Every structure is written in structure tokens, then in C-alpha cells.
CSV table of C-alpha atoms in Angstrom, one decimal:
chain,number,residue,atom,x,y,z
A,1,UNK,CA,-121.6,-83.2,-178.0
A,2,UNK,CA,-122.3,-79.6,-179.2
A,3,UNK,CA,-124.5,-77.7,-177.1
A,4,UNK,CA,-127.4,-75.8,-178.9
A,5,UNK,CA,-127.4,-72.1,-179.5
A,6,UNK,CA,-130.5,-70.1,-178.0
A,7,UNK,CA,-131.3,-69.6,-181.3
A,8,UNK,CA,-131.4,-73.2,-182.2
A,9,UNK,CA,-133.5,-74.2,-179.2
A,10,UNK,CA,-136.2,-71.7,-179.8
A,11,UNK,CA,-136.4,-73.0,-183.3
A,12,UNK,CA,-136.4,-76.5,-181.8
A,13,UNK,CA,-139.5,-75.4,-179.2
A,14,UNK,CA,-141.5,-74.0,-181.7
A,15,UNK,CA,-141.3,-77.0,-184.2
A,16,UNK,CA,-142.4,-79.4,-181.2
A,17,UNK,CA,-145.4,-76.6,-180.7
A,18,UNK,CA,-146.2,-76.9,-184.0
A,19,UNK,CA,-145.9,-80.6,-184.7
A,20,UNK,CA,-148.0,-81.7,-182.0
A,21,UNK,CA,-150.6,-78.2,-182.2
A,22,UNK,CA,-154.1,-79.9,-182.7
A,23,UNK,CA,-154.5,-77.2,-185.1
A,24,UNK,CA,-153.6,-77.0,-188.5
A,25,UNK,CA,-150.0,-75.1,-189.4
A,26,UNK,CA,-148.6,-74.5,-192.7
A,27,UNK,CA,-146.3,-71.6,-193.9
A,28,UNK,CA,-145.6,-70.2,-197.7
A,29,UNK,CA,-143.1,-68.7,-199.4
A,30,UNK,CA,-143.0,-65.5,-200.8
A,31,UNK,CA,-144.6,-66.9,-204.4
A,32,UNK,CA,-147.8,-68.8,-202.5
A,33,UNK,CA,-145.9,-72.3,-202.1
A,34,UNK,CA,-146.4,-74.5,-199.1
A,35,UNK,CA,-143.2,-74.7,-197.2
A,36,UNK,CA,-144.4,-76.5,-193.9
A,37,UNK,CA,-146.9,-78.5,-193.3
A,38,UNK,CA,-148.2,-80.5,-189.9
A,39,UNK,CA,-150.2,-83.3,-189.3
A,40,UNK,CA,-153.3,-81.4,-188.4
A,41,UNK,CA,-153.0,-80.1,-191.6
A,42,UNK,CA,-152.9,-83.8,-192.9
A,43,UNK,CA,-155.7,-84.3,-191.3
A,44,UNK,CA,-158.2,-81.1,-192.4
A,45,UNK,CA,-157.1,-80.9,-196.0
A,46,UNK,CA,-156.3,-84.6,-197.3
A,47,UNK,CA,-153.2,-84.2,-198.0
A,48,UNK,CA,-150.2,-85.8,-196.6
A,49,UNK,CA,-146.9,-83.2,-196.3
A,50,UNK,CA,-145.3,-84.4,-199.0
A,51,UNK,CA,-148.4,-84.3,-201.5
A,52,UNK,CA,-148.6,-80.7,-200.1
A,53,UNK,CA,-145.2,-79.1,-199.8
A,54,UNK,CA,-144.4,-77.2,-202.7
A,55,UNK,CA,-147.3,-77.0,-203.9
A,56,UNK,CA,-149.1,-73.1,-205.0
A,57,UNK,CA,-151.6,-72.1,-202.2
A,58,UNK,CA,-154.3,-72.6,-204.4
A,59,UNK,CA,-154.5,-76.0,-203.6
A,60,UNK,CA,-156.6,-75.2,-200.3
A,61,UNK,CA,-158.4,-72.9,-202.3
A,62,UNK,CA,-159.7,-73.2,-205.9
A,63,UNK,CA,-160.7,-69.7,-207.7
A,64,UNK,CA,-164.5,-69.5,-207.4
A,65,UNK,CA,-164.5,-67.7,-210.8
A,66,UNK,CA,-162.8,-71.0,-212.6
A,67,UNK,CA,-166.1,-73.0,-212.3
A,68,UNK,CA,-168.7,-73.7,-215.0
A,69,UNK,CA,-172.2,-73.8,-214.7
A,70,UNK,CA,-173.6,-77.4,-214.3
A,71,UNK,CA,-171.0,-78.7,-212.3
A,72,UNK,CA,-172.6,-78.4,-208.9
A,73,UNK,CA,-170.9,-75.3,-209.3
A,74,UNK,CA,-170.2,-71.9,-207.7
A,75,UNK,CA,-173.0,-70.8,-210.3
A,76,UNK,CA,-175.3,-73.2,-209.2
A,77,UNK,CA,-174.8,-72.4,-205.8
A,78,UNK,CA,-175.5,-68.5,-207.0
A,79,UNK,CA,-178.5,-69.6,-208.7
A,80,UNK,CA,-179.9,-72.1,-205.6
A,81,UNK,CA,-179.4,-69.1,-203.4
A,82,UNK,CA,-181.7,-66.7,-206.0
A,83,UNK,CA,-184.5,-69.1,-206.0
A,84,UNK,CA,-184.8,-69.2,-202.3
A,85,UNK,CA,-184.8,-65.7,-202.1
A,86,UNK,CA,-187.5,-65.6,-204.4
A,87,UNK,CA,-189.1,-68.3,-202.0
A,88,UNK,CA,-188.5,-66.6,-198.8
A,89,UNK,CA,-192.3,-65.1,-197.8
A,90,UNK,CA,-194.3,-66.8,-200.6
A,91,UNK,CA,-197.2,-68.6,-199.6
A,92,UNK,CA,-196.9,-71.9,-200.3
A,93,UNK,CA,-199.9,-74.5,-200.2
A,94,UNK,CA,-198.7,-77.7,-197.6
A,95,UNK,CA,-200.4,-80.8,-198.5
């Protein structure tokens, strides 16, 4: 039996820390791909590790510019937000 390397045992340590973290851990590469991915991460985002791993960051989170209006959209949401402004102070006659 080979005994580990420092090295090897602090890499061991931290993937125990962050296979059982309750928190979710993921890494990328240097082009925005998931590398790593625990199962708190399974368990926030909906997707298992191997749905996830190699897959472009973007998967967690979708450009806000890329939706259409209609679509319970990022321009609806704009627009629900401008009408309650417009709300905010009005009187308004409770029946």
C-alpha cells in the first residue's frame, strides 16, 4: 500500500468538505463550463452532475436580454413593475 502525498490528502479533505457541504459547490473552466458539481448543487438547480458537468455557465443563468415580450417575460416583469409605480400613492376607491 502506497502512502498518500500531503498533496494528495489535502486534495482528498477538501473533496469530502465539499461533497458533504450543505451548500452548493460547483467550479468552471476557464471558457464558463461546469467542471464540478455536488449534491447540494443537485439539489438547488435541478440538475444531477452529469446533466450539469460540461455544460456553459449559462445554464444557471439565462441572459435576461434573450426574452420576448409575452412570455411571462423579463419585459413583463419590467412592465408589472412600471404599473405599480404608477400605482404607488394613487388613491384608490375600496369597495
Amino acid at each position: 500500500m502506497t502512502e498518500s502525498s500531503p498533496t494528495e490528502q489535502t486534495n482528498a479533505l477538501l473533496a469530502a468538505v465539499v461533497a458533504s457541504s450543505m451548500d452548493a459547490v460547483f467550479s468552471i473552466d476557464t471558457e464558463a463550463r461546469i467542471q464540478t458539481w455536488n449534491s447540494a448543487a443537485e439539489q438547488l438547480y435541478g440538475y444531477t452532475a452529469a446533466e450539469a458537468i460540461g455544460q456553459s455557465l449559462k445554464l444557471l443563468a439565462p441572459d435576461p436580454t434573450n426574452y420576448a415580450p409575452g412570455r411571462g417575460s423579463y419585459a413583463s416583469f419590467k412592465a408589472s413593475r412600471f404599473i405599480s409605480k404608477r400605482l404607488v400613492g394613487a388613491k384608490t376607491e375600496v369597495l
